Coordinates of C-alpha atoms in Angstrom, one line a residue:
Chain A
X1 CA -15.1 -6.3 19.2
X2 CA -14.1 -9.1 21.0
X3 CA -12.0 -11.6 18.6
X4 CA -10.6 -12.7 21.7
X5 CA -12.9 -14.8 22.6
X6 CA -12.3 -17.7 20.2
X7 CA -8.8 -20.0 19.9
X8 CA -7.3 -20.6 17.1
X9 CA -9.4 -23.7 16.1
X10 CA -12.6 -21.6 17.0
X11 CA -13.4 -23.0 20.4
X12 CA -14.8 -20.3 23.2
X13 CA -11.5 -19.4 25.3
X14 CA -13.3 -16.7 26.6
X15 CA -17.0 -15.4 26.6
X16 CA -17.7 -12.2 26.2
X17 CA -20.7 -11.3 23.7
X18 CA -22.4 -13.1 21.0
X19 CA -21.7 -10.3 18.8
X20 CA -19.3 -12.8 15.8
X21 CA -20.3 -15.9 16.9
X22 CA -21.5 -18.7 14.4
X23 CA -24.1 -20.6 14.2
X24 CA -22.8 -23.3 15.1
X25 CA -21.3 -22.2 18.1
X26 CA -24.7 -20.8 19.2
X27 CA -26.4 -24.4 18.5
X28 CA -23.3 -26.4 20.3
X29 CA -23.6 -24.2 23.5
X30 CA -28.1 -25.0 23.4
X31 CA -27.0 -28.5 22.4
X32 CA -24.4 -28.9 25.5
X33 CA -26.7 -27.2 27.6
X34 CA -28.9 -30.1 26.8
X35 CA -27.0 -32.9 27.8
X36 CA -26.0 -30.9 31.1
X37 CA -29.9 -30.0 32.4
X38 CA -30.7 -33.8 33.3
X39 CA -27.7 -34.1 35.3
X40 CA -30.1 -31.8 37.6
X41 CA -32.7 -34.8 37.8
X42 CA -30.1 -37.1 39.1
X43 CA -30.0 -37.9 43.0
X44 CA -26.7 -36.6 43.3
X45 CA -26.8 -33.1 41.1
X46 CA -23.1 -32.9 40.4
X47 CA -20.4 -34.4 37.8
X48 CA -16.6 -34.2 38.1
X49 CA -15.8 -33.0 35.0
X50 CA -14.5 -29.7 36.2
X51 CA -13.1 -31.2 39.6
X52 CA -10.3 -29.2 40.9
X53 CA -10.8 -26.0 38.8
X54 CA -11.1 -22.9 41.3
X55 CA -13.9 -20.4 39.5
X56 CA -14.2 -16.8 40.8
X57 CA -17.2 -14.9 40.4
X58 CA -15.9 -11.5 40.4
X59 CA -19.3 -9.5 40.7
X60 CA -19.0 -5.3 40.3
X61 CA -22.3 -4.7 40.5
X62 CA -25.0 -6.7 42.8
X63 CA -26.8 -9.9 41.1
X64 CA -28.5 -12.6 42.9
X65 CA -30.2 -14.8 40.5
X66 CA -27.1 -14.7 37.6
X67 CA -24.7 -14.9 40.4
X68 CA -26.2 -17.8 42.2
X69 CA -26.8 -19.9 39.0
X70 CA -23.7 -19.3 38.2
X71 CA -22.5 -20.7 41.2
X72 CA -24.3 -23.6 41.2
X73 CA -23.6 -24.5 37.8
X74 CA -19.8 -24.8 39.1
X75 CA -20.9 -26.8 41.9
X76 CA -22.8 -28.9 39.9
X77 CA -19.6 -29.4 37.7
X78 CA -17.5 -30.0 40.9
X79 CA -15.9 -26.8 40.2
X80 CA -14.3 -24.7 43.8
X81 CA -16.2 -21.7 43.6
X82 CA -14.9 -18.2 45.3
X83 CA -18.0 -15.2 45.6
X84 CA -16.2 -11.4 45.7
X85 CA -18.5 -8.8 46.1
X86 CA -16.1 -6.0 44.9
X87 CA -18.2 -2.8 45.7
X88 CA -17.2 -4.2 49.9
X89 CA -14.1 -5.4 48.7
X90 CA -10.5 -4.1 48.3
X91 CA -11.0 -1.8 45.3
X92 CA -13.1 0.1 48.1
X93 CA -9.7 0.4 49.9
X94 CA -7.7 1.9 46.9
X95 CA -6.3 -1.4 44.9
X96 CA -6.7 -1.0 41.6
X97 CA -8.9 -3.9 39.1
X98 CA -5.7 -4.8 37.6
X99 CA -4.1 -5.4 41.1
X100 CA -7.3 -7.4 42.2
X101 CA -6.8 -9.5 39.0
X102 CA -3.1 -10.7 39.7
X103 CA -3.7 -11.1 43.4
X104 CA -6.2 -13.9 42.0
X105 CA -4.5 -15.1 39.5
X106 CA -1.8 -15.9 41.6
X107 CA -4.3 -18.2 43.6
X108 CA -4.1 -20.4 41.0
X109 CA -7.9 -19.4 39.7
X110 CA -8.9 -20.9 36.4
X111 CA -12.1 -18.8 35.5
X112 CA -12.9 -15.2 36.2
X113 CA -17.0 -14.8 35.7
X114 CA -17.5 -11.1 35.6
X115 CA -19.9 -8.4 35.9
X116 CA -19.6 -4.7 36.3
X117 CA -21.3 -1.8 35.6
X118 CA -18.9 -0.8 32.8
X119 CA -19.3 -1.4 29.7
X120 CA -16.4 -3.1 27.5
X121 CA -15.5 -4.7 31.5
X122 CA -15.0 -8.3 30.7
X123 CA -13.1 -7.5 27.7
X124 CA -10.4 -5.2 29.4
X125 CA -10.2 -8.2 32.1
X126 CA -9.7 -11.3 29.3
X127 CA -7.2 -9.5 27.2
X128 CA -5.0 -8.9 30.8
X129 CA -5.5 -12.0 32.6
X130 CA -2.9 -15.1 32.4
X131 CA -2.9 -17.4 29.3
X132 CA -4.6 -20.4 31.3
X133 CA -7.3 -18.4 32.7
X134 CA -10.5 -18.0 31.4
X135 CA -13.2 -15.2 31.6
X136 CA -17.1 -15.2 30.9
X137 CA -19.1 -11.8 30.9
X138 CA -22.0 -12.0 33.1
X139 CA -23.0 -8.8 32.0
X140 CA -21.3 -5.2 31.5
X141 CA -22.8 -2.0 31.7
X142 CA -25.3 -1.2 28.8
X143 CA -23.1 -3.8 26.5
X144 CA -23.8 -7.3 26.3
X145 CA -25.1 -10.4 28.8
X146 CA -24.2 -13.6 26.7
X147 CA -25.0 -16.0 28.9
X148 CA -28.6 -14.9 29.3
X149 CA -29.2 -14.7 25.7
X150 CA -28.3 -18.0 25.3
X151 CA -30.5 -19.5 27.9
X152 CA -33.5 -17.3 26.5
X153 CA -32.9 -19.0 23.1
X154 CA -31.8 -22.2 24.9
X155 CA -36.3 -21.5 26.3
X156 CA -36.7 -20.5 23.0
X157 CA -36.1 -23.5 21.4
X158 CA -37.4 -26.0 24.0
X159 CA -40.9 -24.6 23.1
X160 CA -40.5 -23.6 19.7
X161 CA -37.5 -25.8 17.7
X162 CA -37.3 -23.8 14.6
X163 CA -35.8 -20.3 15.0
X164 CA -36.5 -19.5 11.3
X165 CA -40.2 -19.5 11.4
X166 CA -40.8 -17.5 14.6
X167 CA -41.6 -13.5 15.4
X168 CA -40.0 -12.6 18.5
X169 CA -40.9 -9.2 20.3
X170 CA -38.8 -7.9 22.6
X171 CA -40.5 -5.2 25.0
X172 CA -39.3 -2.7 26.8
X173 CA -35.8 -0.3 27.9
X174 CA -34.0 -1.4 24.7
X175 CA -31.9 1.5 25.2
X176 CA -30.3 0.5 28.4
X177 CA -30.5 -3.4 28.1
X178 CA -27.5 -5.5 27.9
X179 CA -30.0 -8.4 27.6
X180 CA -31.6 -6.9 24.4
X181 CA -28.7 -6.6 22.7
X182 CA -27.5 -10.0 23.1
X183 CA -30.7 -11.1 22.6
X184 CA -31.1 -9.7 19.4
X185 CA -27.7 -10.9 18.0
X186 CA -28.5 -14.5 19.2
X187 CA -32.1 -14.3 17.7
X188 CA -30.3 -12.6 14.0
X189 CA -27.5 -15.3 14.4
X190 CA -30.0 -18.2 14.7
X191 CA -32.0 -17.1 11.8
X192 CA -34.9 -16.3 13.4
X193 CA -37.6 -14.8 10.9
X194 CA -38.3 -11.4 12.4
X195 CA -37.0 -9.8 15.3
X196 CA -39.7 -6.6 16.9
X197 CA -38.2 -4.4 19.2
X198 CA -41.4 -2.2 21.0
X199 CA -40.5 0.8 23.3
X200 CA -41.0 4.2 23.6
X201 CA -38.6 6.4 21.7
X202 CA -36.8 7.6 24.6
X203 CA -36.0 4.0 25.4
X204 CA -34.7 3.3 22.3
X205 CA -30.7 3.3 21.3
X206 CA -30.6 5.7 18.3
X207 CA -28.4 3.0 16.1
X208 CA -31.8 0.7 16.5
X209 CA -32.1 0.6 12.5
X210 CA -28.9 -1.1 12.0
X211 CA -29.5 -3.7 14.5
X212 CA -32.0 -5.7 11.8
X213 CA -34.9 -5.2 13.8
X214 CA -38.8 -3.9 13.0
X215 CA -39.5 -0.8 15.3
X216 CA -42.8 -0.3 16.8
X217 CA -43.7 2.6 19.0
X218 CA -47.2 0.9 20.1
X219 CA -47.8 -2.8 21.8
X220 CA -51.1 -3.4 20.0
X221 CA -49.6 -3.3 16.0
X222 CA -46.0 -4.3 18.0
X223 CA -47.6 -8.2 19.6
X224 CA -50.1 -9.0 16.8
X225 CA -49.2 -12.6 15.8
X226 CA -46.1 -12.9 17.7
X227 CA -44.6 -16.5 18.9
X228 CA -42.3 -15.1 21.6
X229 CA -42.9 -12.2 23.6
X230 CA -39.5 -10.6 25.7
X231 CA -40.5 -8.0 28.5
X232 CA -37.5 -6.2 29.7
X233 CA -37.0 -4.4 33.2
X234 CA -37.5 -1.3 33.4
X235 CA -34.2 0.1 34.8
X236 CA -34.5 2.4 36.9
X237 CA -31.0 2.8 38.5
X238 CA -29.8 2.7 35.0
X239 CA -32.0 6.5 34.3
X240 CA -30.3 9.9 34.3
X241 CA -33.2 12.2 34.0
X242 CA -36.9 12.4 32.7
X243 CA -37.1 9.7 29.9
X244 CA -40.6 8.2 31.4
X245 CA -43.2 10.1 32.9
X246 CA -44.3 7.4 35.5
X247 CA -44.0 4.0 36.2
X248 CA -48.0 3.5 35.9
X249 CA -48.4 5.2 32.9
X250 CA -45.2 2.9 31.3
X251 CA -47.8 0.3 32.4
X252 CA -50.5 1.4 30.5
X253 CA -48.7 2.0 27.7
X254 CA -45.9 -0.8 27.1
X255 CA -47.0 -3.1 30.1
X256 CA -48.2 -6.9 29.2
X257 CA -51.4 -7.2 30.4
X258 CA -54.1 -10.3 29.4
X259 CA -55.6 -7.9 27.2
X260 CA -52.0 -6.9 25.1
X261 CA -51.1 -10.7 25.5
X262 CA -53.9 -11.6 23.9
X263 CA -53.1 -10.0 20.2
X264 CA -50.0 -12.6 19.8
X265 CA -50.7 -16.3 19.1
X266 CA -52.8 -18.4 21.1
X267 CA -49.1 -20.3 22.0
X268 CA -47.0 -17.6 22.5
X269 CA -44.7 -17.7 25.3
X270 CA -43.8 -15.1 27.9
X271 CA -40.0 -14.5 29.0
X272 CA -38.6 -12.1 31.3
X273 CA -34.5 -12.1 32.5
X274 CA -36.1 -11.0 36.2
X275 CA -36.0 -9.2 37.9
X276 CA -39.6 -8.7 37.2
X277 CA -41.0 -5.5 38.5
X278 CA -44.9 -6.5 39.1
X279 CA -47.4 -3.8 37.4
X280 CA -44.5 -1.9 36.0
X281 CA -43.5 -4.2 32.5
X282 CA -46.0 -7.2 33.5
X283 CA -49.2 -7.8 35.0
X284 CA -49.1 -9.7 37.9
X285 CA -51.4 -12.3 35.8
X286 CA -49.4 -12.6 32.8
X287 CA -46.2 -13.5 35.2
X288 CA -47.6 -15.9 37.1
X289 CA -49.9 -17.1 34.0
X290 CA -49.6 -20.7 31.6
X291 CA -47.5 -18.4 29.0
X292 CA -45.4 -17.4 31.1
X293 CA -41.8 -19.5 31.2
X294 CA -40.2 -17.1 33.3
X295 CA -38.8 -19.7 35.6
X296 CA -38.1 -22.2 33.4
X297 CA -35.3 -19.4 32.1
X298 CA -33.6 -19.7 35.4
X299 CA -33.7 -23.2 35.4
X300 CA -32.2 -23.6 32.3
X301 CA -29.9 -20.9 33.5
X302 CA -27.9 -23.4 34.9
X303 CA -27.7 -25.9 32.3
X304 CA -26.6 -23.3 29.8
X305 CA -23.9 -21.2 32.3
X306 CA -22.2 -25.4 32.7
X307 CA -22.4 -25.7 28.9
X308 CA -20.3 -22.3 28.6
X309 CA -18.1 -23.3 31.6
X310 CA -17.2 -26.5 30.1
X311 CA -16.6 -25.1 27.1
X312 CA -14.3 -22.5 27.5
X313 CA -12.3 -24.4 30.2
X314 CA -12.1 -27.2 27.9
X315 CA -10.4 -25.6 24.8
X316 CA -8.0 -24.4 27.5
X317 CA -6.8 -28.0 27.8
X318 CA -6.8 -28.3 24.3
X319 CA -4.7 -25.6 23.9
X320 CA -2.2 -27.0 26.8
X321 CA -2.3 -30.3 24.7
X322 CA -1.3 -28.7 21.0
X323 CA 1.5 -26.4 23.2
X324 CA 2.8 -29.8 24.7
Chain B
X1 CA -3.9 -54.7 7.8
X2 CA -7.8 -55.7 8.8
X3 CA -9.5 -58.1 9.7
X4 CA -12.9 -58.1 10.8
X5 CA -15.8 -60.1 12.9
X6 CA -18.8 -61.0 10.7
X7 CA -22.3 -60.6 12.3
X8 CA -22.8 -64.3 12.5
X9 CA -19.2 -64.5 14.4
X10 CA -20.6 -61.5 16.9
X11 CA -24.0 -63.4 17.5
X12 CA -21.7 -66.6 18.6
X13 CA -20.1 -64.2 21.2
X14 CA -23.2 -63.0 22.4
X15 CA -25.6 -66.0 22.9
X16 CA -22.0 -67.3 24.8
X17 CA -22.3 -64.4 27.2
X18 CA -25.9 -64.7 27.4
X19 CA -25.4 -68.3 28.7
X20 CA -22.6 -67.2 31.1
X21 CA -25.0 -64.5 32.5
X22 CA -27.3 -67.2 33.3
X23 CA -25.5 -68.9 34.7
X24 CA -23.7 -66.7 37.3
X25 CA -26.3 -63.9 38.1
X26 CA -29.6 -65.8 36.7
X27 CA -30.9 -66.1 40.2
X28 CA -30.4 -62.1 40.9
X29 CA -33.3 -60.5 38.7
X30 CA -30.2 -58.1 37.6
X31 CA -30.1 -54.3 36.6
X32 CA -28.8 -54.3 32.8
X33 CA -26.8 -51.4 31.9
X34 CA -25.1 -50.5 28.8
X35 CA -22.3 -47.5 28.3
X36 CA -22.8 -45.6 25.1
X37 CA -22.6 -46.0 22.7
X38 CA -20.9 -49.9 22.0
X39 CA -21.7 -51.1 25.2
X40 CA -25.8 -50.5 24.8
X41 CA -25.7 -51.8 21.3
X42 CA -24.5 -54.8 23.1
X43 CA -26.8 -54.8 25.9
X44 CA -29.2 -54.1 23.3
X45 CA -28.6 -57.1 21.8
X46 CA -28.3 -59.7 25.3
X47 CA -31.4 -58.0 26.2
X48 CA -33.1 -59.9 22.9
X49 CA -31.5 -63.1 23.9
X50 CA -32.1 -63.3 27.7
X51 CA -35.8 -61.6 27.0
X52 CA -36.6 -58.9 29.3
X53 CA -38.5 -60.7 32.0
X54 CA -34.7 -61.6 32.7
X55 CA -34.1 -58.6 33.7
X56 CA -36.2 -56.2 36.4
X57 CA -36.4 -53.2 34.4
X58 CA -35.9 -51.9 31.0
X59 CA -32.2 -51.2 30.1
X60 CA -30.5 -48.3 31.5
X61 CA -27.5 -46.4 29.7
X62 CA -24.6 -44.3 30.7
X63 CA -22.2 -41.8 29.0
X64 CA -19.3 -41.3 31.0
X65 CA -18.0 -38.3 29.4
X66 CA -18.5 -36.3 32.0
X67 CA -16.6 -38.8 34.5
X68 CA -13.5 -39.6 32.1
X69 CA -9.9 -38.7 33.5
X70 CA -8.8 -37.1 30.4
X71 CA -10.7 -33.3 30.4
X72 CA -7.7 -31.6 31.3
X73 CA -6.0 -33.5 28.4
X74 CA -8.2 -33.0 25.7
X75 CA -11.2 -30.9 26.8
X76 CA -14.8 -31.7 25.9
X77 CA -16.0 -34.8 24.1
X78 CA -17.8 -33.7 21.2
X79 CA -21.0 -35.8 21.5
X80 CA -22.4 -36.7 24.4
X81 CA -25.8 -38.6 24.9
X82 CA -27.5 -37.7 28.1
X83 CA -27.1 -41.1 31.0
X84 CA -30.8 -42.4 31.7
X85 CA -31.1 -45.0 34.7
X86 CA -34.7 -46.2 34.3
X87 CA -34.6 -47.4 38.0
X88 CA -33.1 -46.6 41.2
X89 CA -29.8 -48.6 42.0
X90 CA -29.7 -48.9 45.8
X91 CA -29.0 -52.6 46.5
X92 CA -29.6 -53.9 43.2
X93 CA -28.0 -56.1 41.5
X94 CA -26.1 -54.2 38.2
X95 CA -24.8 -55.9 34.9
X96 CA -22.6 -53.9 33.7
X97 CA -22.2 -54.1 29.9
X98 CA -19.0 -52.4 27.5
X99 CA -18.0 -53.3 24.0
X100 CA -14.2 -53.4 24.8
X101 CA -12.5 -53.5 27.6
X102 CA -8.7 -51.7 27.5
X103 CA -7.4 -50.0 29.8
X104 CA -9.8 -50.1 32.3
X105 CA -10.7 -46.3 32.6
X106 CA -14.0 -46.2 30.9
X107 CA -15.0 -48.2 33.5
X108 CA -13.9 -47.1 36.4
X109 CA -15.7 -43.5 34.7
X110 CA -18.9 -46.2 34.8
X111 CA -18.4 -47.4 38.3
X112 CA -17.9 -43.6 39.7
X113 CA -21.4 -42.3 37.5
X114 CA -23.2 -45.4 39.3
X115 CA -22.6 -44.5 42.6
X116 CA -23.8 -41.0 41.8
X117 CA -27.0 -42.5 41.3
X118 CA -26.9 -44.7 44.4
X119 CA -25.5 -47.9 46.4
X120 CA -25.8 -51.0 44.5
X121 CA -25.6 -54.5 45.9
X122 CA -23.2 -55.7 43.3
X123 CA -21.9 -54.8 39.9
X124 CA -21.3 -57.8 37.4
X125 CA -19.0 -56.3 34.5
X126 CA -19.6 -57.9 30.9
X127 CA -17.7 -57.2 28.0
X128 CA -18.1 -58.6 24.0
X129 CA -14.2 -58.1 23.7
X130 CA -11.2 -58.2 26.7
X131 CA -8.4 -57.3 25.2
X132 CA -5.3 -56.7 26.7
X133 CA -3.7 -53.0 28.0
X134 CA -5.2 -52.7 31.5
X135 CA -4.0 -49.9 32.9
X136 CA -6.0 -50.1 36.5
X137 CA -7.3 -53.1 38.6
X138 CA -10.1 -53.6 36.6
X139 CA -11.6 -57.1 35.7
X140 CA -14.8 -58.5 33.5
X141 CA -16.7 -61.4 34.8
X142 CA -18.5 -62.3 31.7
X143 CA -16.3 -62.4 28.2
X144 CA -17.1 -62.8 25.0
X145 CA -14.1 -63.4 23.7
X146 CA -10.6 -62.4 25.0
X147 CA -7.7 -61.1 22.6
X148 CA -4.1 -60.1 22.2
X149 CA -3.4 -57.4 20.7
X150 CA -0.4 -54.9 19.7
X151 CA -0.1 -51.2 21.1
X152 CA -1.0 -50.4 17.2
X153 CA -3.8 -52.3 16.8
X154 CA -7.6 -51.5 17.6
X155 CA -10.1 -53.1 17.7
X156 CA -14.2 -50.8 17.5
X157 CA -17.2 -51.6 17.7
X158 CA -19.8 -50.3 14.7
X159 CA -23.6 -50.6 14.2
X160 CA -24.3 -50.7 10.8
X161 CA -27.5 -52.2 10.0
X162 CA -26.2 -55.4 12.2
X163 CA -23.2 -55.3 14.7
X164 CA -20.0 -55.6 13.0
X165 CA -16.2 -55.7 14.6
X166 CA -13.0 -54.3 12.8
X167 CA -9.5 -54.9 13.8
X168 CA -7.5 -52.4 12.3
X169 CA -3.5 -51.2 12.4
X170 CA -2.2 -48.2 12.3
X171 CA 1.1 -47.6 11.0
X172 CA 3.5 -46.2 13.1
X173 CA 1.6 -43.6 15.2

């Protein structure tokens, strides 16, 4: 899926899933994301690398924290930067997405960062928008969210440098996380040296086996010496029909308290993609504890979302150079 | 066809500019800045020669990759080192410090970064090589040596235990 993303010299055009990505792709996006994050320590927060380029955020579904650093990582790159809230926009009053798509295209718009509840979403937009526009998934349906896999293993690394010697445990609604499966193709791609997923079997997609991951049904054998631990949300608009029994007993069973937190390493960090639900997937004192990196992710949200801006709008230009 | 700049030619230049910086900003207790990656080697190297009580804070660098005028040309520069201003710039006095000066667009790139970090007082541009190709209103006020060159000829900057300076020519690009 997805060879579209890539130009014919192997630069991002498009973003859409890590799923055939490289290494060294992976590394140069954590690696740019780098060299963007102390432009946010500067007095003025902003470059003009990406000065006149008009960037819509074309948002299906409601987001506040992926659609707002999103934004500001345009701003920060001087980028013009255009909010639609479909679901109160005019596919409401009968256009269709394709119609939507042209109207903007024919503002002269330069980036499309989508996300909708569909699955497969961003994909059907990038293979239908114009050759000088470029589109980044910001998550679709139960598919893939690249951008927040990358700044989870852009946290990863920050705190742990070598993805080869670490045990990562991802915790949670594997089943209908976008996150998780992103997550674990970054994680496979960067080599790390074993990937746990822990969730309930109702929670769990049944092709799980092929994903290269160790399945545990219980949090106590599941954390034991882990280096990173992932909670998930528990998504509840996401459920059709019994697959938990109650929100506190999810707690007591695959909720990170101090207690579960304290079978991984003494160092191990806590991540979360937020929005946190508090005594559903994480004890209030794990969140807010000195393991937690939770908002560090955010920060580095917008470091990584300029990385991948630049990026793909840059091999555009290189592409306009070669056809010139 | 190349010709090159030994170190011992290169150290000439420098303690030449060193001088000159004495002699026109010695008074100011200047800023030194170097853009990556010639330009710090050779601010590295003025900053041995003047001794850093000369200046009034440790040396700040720049990358202007994100500044240049050519992203819609040719995209992304492939490394980029992050900028680090060890001070804040608001009515200082800057030395401004590049390997080569060409055209004249690296730095006006410099000049736009620096006043994304504040207001200086002045900005004193220094350069080991002015060679000729301007292509904007740009000047240097303290040159170590200043050169003609043809469109085909370049002349770079490498750090190789020791600073060294090639001329080269390409053939007929």
């Amino acid at each position: 899926m997805s060879s579209g993303q890539l130009t014919d010299n192997g630069q991002l055009r498009h973003f859409l899933t890590i799923e055939g990505l490289k290494r060294p792709l992976l590394t140069e996006i954590m690696d740019r994301a780098e060299q963007f994050s102390s432009i946010s320590h500067q007095q003025v927060k902003k470059v003009p690398l990406l000065r006149g380029k008009t960037i819509v955020n074309l948002f299906f579904e409601n987001s506040t924290r992926t659609r707002t650093t999103f934004e500001l990582a345009a701003k920060r790159l001087s980028a013009d930067v255009i909010n639609l809230n479909i679901s109160t926009s005019a596919t409401s009053k009968g256009e269709s997405l394709l119609d939507t798509l042209h109207n903007l295209e024919a503002m002269h718009s330069d980036m499309f960062v989508v996300r909708h509840a569909q699955s497969g979403a961003a994909e059907f937009i990038a293979q239908h928008v114009a050759p000088h526009v470029s589109v980044i998934n910001a998550g679709d349906g139960c598919h893939a969210h690249p951008t927040q896999a990358m700044l989870d293993m852009f946290t990863i690394r920050r705190h742990k440098q070598h993805f080869p010697n670490l045990r990562v445990a991802i915790v949670g609604d594997i089943l209908h996380s976008r996150v998780a499966r992103s997550q674990i193709q970054a994680l496979a791609t960067l080599g790390v040296g074993e990937i746990r997923v822990i969730a309930p079997k109702t929670l769990l997609p049944s092709d799980c086996q092929t994903l290269g991951v160790h399945v545990y049904h219980d949090m106590e054998a599941g954390l034991k010496d882990v280096d990173v631990i992932i909670m998930l949300r528990l998504q509840l608009e996401r459920m059709e029909g019994a697959l938990l029994p109650s929100a506190r007993e999810y707690f007591d069973c695959y909720g990170l308290s101090e207690e579960k937190l304290a079978l991984a390493k003494p160092d191990a960090i806590v991540m979360h993609p937020g929005p946190i639900n508090r005594g559903v997937e994480i004890a209030s004192a794990v969140a807010d504890g000195p393991q937690s990196v939770i908002l560090e992710q955010v920060t580095h949200g917008i470091a990584v979302r300029m990385a991948v801006m630049s990026m793909t709008l840059g091999s555009q230009s290189e592409q306009q150079e070669v056809v010139a | 066809m190349t010709t090159s700049f030994s170190q011992a030619d290169i150290q000439v230049l420098l303690n030449q500019m060193a001088e000159d910086i004495r002699q026109q900003i010695g008074d100011r207790k200047p800023l030194l800045v170097g853009i990556h990656t010639g330009g710090v080697w050779v601010a590295e190297q003025l900053l041995e020669i003047l001794g850093s009580d000369f200046f009034d804070a440790p040396l700040g660098t720049l990358d202007i990759a994100y500044y240049r005028d050519d992203f819609t040309r040719i995209g992304m520069h492939p490394q980029v080192q992050p900028s680090d201003l060890p001070f804040n710039v608001d009515d200082r006095h800057l030395l401004l410090i590049d390997d080569v000066l060409h055209s004249g667009r690296t730095i006006r790139a410099a000049l736009n970064e620096i006043f994304d970090y504040g207001r200086p007082a002045s900005v004193t541009l220094g350069v080991l090589i002015k060679r000729n190709g301007r292509e904007l209103p740009i000047q240097a006020d303290i040159i170590g040596k200043s050169i003609n060159l043809t469109e085909q000829q370049h002349i770079k900057l490498s750090n190789d235990n020791g600073l060294h300076l090639e001329l080269t020519t390409n053939g007929g690009e």
